[in-house]
Coordinates of C-alpha atoms in Angstrom, one line a residue:
M215 CA 6.8 12.4 -1.1
V216 CA 8.9 12.4 -4.2
D217 CA 12.0 14.6 -4.1
F218 CA 12.1 15.8 -7.7
D219 CA 15.1 18.0 -7.1
A220 CA 17.1 15.1 -5.8
L221 CA 16.0 13.0 -8.8
E222 CA 17.1 15.7 -11.2
A223 CA 20.4 16.0 -9.5
A224 CA 20.9 12.3 -9.8
G225 CA 20.4 12.4 -13.5
I226 CA 16.6 12.2 -14.3
A227 CA 16.0 15.0 -16.8
D228 CA 12.9 17.2 -16.3
A229 CA 11.8 15.3 -13.3
R230 CA 9.0 17.8 -12.4
R231 CA 7.6 17.8 -15.9
R232 CA 7.5 14.0 -15.8
A233 CA 5.9 14.0 -12.4
P234 CA 2.9 11.8 -13.4
L235 CA 5.3 9.0 -14.6
I236 CA 7.6 9.3 -11.6
E237 CA 4.7 9.4 -9.1
Y238 CA 3.3 6.2 -10.8
L239 CA 6.6 4.4 -10.4
D240 CA 6.9 5.6 -6.8
S241 CA 3.4 4.2 -6.1
L242 CA 4.6 0.8 -7.4
G243 CA 7.5 0.9 -4.9
F244 CA 10.4 1.7 -7.1
T245 CA 13.3 3.5 -5.4
A246 CA 15.1 6.5 -6.7
E247 CA 18.1 4.4 -7.4
Q248 CA 16.0 2.1 -9.7
M249 CA 14.5 5.0 -11.5
V250 CA 17.9 6.6 -12.1
A251 CA 19.3 3.3 -13.4
A252 CA 16.4 3.0 -15.8
E253 CA 16.8 6.6 -16.9
R254 CA 20.4 5.9 -17.7
Q255 CA 19.3 3.1 -20.0
G256 CA 16.7 5.4 -21.6
R257 CA 13.8 3.3 -20.3
L258 CA 12.3 5.0 -17.4
F259 CA 8.9 4.5 -19.0
G260 CA 9.7 0.7 -19.3
L261 CA 10.7 0.2 -15.7
A262 CA 7.3 -0.8 -14.5
G263 CA 7.2 -3.7 -16.9
D264 CA 10.9 -4.6 -17.2
V265 CA 11.2 -5.5 -13.6
V266 CA 8.3 -8.0 -13.8
Q267 CA 10.1 -9.9 -16.6
W268 CA 12.8 -11.1 -14.3
S269 CA 12.3 -14.2 -12.1
G270 CA 14.1 -12.3 -9.2
Q271 CA 16.9 -10.0 -8.6
P272 CA 20.0 -10.5 -10.7
R273 CA 22.4 -11.4 -7.9
H274 CA 24.7 -13.9 -9.5
S275 CA 27.3 -13.7 -12.3
L276 CA 28.3 -16.6 -14.6
T277 CA 31.4 -17.0 -12.4
D278 CA 29.2 -17.3 -9.4
A279 CA 27.0 -19.9 -11.2
A280 CA 30.1 -22.0 -12.1
Q281 CA 31.2 -22.0 -8.5
A282 CA 27.7 -22.9 -7.2
L283 CA 27.4 -25.7 -9.7
G284 CA 31.0 -27.0 -9.3
L285 CA 31.7 -26.5 -13.0
P286 CA 34.4 -24.8 -15.1
L287 CA 33.3 -21.3 -16.1
A288 CA 33.8 -22.2 -19.7
D289 CA 31.0 -24.9 -19.4
V290 CA 28.6 -22.4 -18.0
E291 CA 29.5 -19.8 -20.6
Q292 CA 28.9 -22.4 -23.3
A293 CA 25.5 -23.3 -21.8
W294 CA 24.4 -19.7 -21.7
A295 CA 25.5 -19.2 -25.3
V296 CA 23.8 -22.4 -26.4
L297 CA 20.6 -20.9 -25.0
G298 CA 21.1 -17.9 -27.4
L299 CA 21.9 -15.6 -24.5
T300 CA 24.9 -13.3 -24.1
V301 CA 26.7 -11.7 -21.2
A302 CA 29.3 -9.1 -21.8
D303 CA 31.2 -9.8 -18.6
P304 CA 31.1 -13.2 -16.7
N305 CA 31.7 -11.3 -13.5
T306 CA 28.6 -9.0 -13.8
P307 CA 25.6 -10.1 -11.8
T308 CA 23.1 -11.2 -14.4
L309 CA 21.5 -14.4 -13.1
T310 CA 18.7 -14.8 -10.5
D311 CA 18.4 -17.6 -8.0
N312 CA 15.9 -19.3 -10.4
D313 CA 18.5 -19.1 -13.2
I314 CA 21.0 -20.9 -11.0
E315 CA 18.4 -23.7 -10.3
A316 CA 17.6 -23.9 -14.0
L317 CA 21.3 -24.4 -14.8
R318 CA 21.4 -27.0 -12.0
T319 CA 18.7 -29.0 -13.8
W320 CA 20.9 -28.9 -16.9
T321 CA 23.9 -30.2 -15.0
D322 CA 21.8 -33.0 -13.6
L323 CA 20.7 -33.9 -17.1
R324 CA 24.3 -34.1 -18.2
T325 CA 24.8 -36.7 -15.5
A326 CA 21.7 -38.6 -16.5
I327 CA 21.8 -38.6 -20.3
G328 CA 25.3 -37.3 -21.2
D329 CA 26.9 -34.0 -22.1
D330 CA 26.0 -34.0 -25.8
A331 CA 22.3 -34.9 -25.3
A332 CA 21.9 -32.4 -22.5
T333 CA 23.5 -29.6 -24.5
G334 CA 21.4 -30.5 -27.5
F335 CA 18.3 -30.3 -25.4
L336 CA 19.4 -26.9 -24.1
R337 CA 19.8 -25.7 -27.6
V338 CA 16.2 -26.8 -28.4
I339 CA 14.9 -25.0 -25.3
G340 CA 16.8 -21.9 -26.3
A341 CA 15.4 -21.8 -29.8
S342 CA 11.9 -22.7 -28.7
V343 CA 11.7 -20.1 -26.0
A344 CA 13.3 -17.5 -28.2
R345 CA 10.5 -18.1 -30.7
V346 CA 7.8 -17.8 -27.9
A347 CA 9.4 -14.6 -26.7
E348 CA 9.5 -13.1 -30.2
A349 CA 5.8 -14.1 -30.8
L350 CA 4.8 -12.6 -27.5
A351 CA 6.7 -9.4 -28.2
S352 CA 5.2 -8.9 -31.7
M353 CA 1.8 -9.8 -30.5
S354 CA 2.0 -7.3 -27.6
R355 CA 3.1 -4.5 -29.9
A356 CA 0.4 -5.2 -32.4
G357 CA -2.3 -5.5 -29.7
L358 CA -1.0 -2.7 -27.4
P359 CA 0.3 0.1 -29.6
E360 CA 0.7 2.2 -26.4
L361 CA 3.9 0.3 -25.8
D362 CA 5.5 2.5 -28.4
L363 CA 6.2 5.9 -27.0
A364 CA 6.2 7.3 -30.5
H365 CA 2.5 6.2 -30.6
S366 CA 1.3 7.2 -27.2
H367 CA 3.4 10.4 -26.8
D368 CA 2.9 10.0 -23.1
E369 CA 5.4 8.2 -20.8
L370 CA 2.8 7.4 -18.2
V371 CA 0.5 5.8 -20.7
T372 CA 3.4 3.7 -22.1
A373 CA 4.6 2.8 -18.6
Q374 CA 1.1 1.5 -17.7
A375 CA 0.9 -0.4 -21.0
Y376 CA 4.3 -2.1 -20.1
R377 CA 3.0 -3.0 -16.7
S378 CA -0.2 -4.5 -18.1
A379 CA 1.7 -6.6 -20.7
A380 CA 4.4 -7.7 -18.3
A381 CA 1.8 -9.0 -15.8
F382 CA 1.1 -11.9 -18.2
I383 CA 4.7 -13.1 -18.2
P384 CA 4.6 -15.3 -15.0
R385 CA 1.1 -16.5 -16.1
I386 CA 2.4 -17.5 -19.5
G387 CA 5.2 -19.4 -17.8
G388 CA 2.5 -21.4 -16.0
M389 CA 0.8 -22.0 -19.3
I390 CA 3.9 -23.3 -20.9
D391 CA 4.5 -25.7 -18.0
S392 CA 1.0 -27.0 -18.2
F393 CA 0.8 -27.5 -22.0
H394 CA 4.3 -28.9 -22.1
R395 CA 3.1 -31.8 -19.9
H396 CA 0.3 -32.5 -22.3
H397 CA 2.6 -32.4 -25.3
L398 CA 5.0 -34.7 -23.6
F399 CA 2.2 -37.3 -23.2
A400 CA 1.3 -36.8 -26.9
A401 CA 4.9 -37.3 -28.0
R402 CA 5.2 -40.5 -25.9
T403 CA 2.0 -41.8 -27.4
Y404 CA 3.1 -41.0 -30.9
F405 CA 6.5 -42.7 -30.5
D406 CA 4.8 -45.8 -29.0
A407 CA 2.9 -46.1 -32.3
I408 CA 5.8 -46.1 -34.7
V409 CA 8.5 -48.7 -35.4
H410 CA 11.8 -48.2 -33.7
H411 CA 15.1 -49.6 -35.1
E412 CA 17.3 -48.2 -32.4
S413 CA 17.2 -45.4 -29.9
L414 CA 17.0 -42.5 -32.4
T415 CA 15.8 -44.2 -35.6
V416 CA 12.1 -44.7 -36.4
D417 CA 10.0 -45.6 -39.3
C418 CA 7.4 -42.9 -40.0
G419 CA 5.8 -40.7 -42.7
V420 CA 7.2 -37.3 -43.5
G421 CA 5.2 -34.6 -45.2
F422 CA 6.0 -31.1 -46.5
A423 CA 3.3 -28.7 -47.7
D424 CA 3.6 -25.1 -48.9
L425 CA 1.7 -22.3 -50.6
S426 CA 2.2 -22.3 -54.3
N427 CA 3.7 -19.1 -55.9
F428 CA 4.5 -17.7 -52.4
T429 CA 7.2 -15.4 -53.8
Q430 CA 4.7 -13.7 -56.0
L431 CA 2.2 -13.4 -53.1
T432 CA 4.8 -11.6 -51.0
Q433 CA 5.2 -9.0 -53.8
R434 CA 1.5 -8.1 -54.0
L435 CA 0.3 -8.5 -50.4
T436 CA 0.8 -5.9 -47.7
P437 CA 2.8 -6.9 -44.6
A438 CA -0.5 -7.0 -42.7
D439 CA -2.1 -9.3 -45.3
L440 CA 0.9 -11.5 -45.5
T441 CA 1.0 -11.9 -41.7
S442 CA -2.7 -12.8 -41.7
L443 CA -2.2 -15.3 -44.5
L444 CA 0.7 -17.1 -42.8
G445 CA -1.2 -17.1 -39.5
E446 CA -4.3 -18.6 -41.2
F447 CA -2.2 -21.3 -42.9
N448 CA -0.4 -22.2 -39.7
A449 CA -3.7 -22.5 -37.9
I450 CA -5.2 -24.7 -40.6
T451 CA -2.1 -26.9 -40.7
N452 CA -2.1 -27.4 -36.9
D453 CA -5.8 -28.3 -36.9
V454 CA -5.5 -30.7 -39.8
V455 CA -2.3 -32.4 -38.8
H456 CA -3.4 -33.0 -35.2
A457 CA -6.9 -34.1 -36.3
D458 CA -5.4 -36.8 -38.5
G459 CA -3.0 -38.0 -35.7
G460 CA 0.2 -36.4 -36.9
R461 CA 2.7 -34.0 -35.3
V462 CA 3.8 -30.6 -36.7
I463 CA 7.6 -30.5 -36.6
K464 CA 8.2 -27.0 -37.8
F465 CA 7.1 -24.1 -40.0
I466 CA 9.7 -22.7 -42.5
G467 CA 8.3 -19.5 -44.0
D468 CA 5.2 -20.6 -46.0
A469 CA 6.1 -24.3 -45.6
V470 CA 5.2 -26.9 -42.9
M471 CA 6.9 -30.2 -42.1
W472 CA 4.9 -32.8 -40.2
V473 CA 5.2 -36.5 -39.4
S474 CA 2.6 -39.3 -39.2
A475 CA 2.8 -42.8 -37.9
T476 CA 1.3 -44.5 -41.0
P477 CA 1.1 -43.9 -44.7
E478 CA -2.7 -43.6 -44.5
S479 CA -2.6 -40.9 -41.9
L480 CA 0.1 -39.0 -43.8
A481 CA -2.1 -39.1 -46.9
R482 CA -5.1 -37.9 -45.0
V483 CA -3.2 -34.9 -43.8
A484 CA -1.9 -34.0 -47.3
V485 CA -5.4 -34.3 -48.9
D486 CA -7.0 -32.3 -46.2
L487 CA -4.4 -29.6 -46.5
V488 CA -4.3 -29.4 -50.2
H489 CA -8.1 -29.4 -50.5
H490 CA -9.0 -27.3 -47.5
P491 CA -11.7 -24.8 -48.4
R492 CA -10.2 -21.8 -46.7
P493 CA -7.1 -21.4 -48.9
K494 CA -9.3 -22.1 -52.0
M495 CA -11.6 -19.3 -51.0
A496 CA -8.6 -16.9 -51.0
H497 CA -7.6 -18.3 -54.4
I498 CA -4.4 -19.9 -52.9
R499 CA -3.3 -23.4 -53.9
V500 CA -1.4 -25.7 -51.5
R501 CA 0.9 -28.5 -52.7
A502 CA 2.5 -31.4 -50.8
G503 CA 5.3 -34.0 -51.0
L504 CA 5.3 -37.2 -49.0
S505 CA 7.8 -39.9 -48.1
F506 CA 8.0 -42.8 -45.6
G507 CA 10.9 -44.7 -44.2
P508 CA 13.6 -44.7 -41.5
V509 CA 14.5 -41.3 -40.1
V510 CA 16.6 -40.1 -37.2
A511 CA 14.5 -38.3 -34.5
T512 CA 16.6 -36.0 -32.4
G513 CA 16.4 -32.6 -30.9
G514 CA 12.7 -32.3 -31.7
D515 CA 13.5 -32.6 -35.4
Y516 CA 13.8 -35.4 -38.0
F517 CA 16.6 -36.1 -40.4
G518 CA 17.3 -38.6 -43.2
N519 CA 16.6 -39.6 -46.8
A520 CA 12.9 -39.7 -46.3
V521 CA 12.9 -36.1 -45.1
N522 CA 15.1 -34.9 -48.0
L523 CA 12.9 -36.8 -50.5
A524 CA 9.6 -35.3 -49.2
A525 CA 11.2 -31.8 -49.3
R526 CA 12.3 -32.2 -52.9
L527 CA 8.9 -33.7 -53.9
V528 CA 6.9 -30.7 -52.6
A529 CA 9.2 -28.4 -54.6
A530 CA 8.5 -30.4 -57.7
A531 CA 4.8 -30.5 -57.2
E532 CA 2.3 -28.4 -59.1
P533 CA -0.2 -26.2 -57.3
G534 CA -2.9 -28.5 -55.8
Q535 CA -0.7 -31.6 -56.4
I536 CA 0.4 -34.3 -53.9
L537 CA 3.5 -36.2 -54.9
V538 CA 4.8 -39.5 -53.4
A539 CA 7.8 -41.6 -54.3
A540 CA 7.9 -45.1 -55.7
P541 CA 8.3 -47.1 -52.5
W542 CA 4.8 -45.9 -51.4
Y543 CA 3.2 -47.8 -54.2
D544 CA 4.0 -51.2 -52.7
M545 CA 3.1 -50.2 -49.1
P546 CA 0.1 -51.8 -47.4
G547 CA -3.1 -49.8 -47.3
K548 CA -5.2 -48.2 -49.9
W549 CA -3.3 -45.6 -51.8
P550 CA -5.1 -44.3 -54.9
V551 CA -2.2 -43.0 -57.0
A552 CA -1.4 -42.1 -60.6
P553 CA 2.1 -42.6 -62.1
R554 CA 4.1 -39.5 -63.2
E555 CA 7.2 -39.1 -65.2
P556 CA 10.5 -39.8 -63.2
L557 CA 11.7 -36.6 -61.6
V558 CA 15.2 -35.3 -61.5
L559 CA 15.6 -34.0 -57.9
K560 CA 18.4 -32.1 -56.4
G561 CA 20.6 -34.3 -54.2
F562 CA 19.5 -37.6 -55.7
N563 CA 21.8 -39.2 -58.2
D564 CA 19.1 -41.1 -60.1
P565 CA 15.7 -39.9 -61.4
V566 CA 13.0 -40.6 -58.8
T567 CA 9.8 -42.5 -59.8
A568 CA 6.9 -40.5 -58.5
F569 CA 3.2 -40.9 -58.2
E570 CA 0.4 -38.4 -57.6
V571 CA -2.1 -39.1 -54.9
C572 CA -5.6 -39.0 -56.4
A573 CA -7.3 -36.9 -53.9
E574 CA -10.8 -37.5 -55.1
A575 CA -10.4 -41.3 -55.0
E576 CA -8.7 -41.1 -51.6
Q577 CA -11.6 -39.0 -50.2
A578 CA -14.1 -41.5 -51.7
A579 CA -12.3 -44.4 -50.1
R580 CA -12.4 -42.7 -46.8
L581 CA -16.2 -42.0 -47.1
A582 CA -16.7 -45.7 -48.0
Q583 CA -15.0 -46.9 -44.8

């Protein structure tokens, strides 16, 4: 039996009027203390879902974690900050038992691969998981408008929506673990196929593609249409790059960066992207810039002159055009190209001799194989 008078005395406003919500939370096993704490945060309606997000009770502070791991507090604070997470007070219980074990894995990685590499990997995890979390949050709000109390006008309905959405969190964690293992195998297979100069330097193709006149598109499309357009482009890009044996490295607004093991596969991706029928049906043109050479592969990203060159070439390309730089012309493999005027590119001291990939000839050559 819920004691509404006691709840009101403890700080829950209008407890009797909010009886459906409170009785729902009571049926889920929440205590009066938990409800009062949630009310103080202005999220009594979110309690049913908020509690499922945690991997356990927050029993440990950062200070406790440092003692458990045998590390200086400053090291643990830095690790938490590198993950993109913040704690106002290092002595406030914020971490669960699982959080401590996750940090223990990081400390073991420090021993195995060194401080800098382990911290860099932690930074990649933080950025990647933050993006997953933001995608999940935006997807949930779009698909479950009842999560917004201003939409539902009913705390019970919103509480039930939070509970429903939060139930996926542990399952999504399992999804990530499963798919991570498959991607790890794919990454190993990819790196086995390319030339290595040293531990971090590899020879590979780098491609950039983007939507021509994207700034103008943002001015005439509604936010919903723009979201749909970018989602469609991302889906097309993933399908094309993976089908042609490449790897998507990152999306930057309307642009995508990918890598391929050979010039031929890099060209196939570019041609298939630029001439994909779905953007054409929407009267949108794609352009691409390609380069090949030694790059540094670290932290899930690629750096070097070949990356910079491909990025500058896509910016110089016309709608529907694929530009490559001079070294490509002498590389093995069939590359139907047409010479273009030397390009003055930002960051390059001398004009760059560029060629345009002749998509029709490239496609004909593929059909003849």
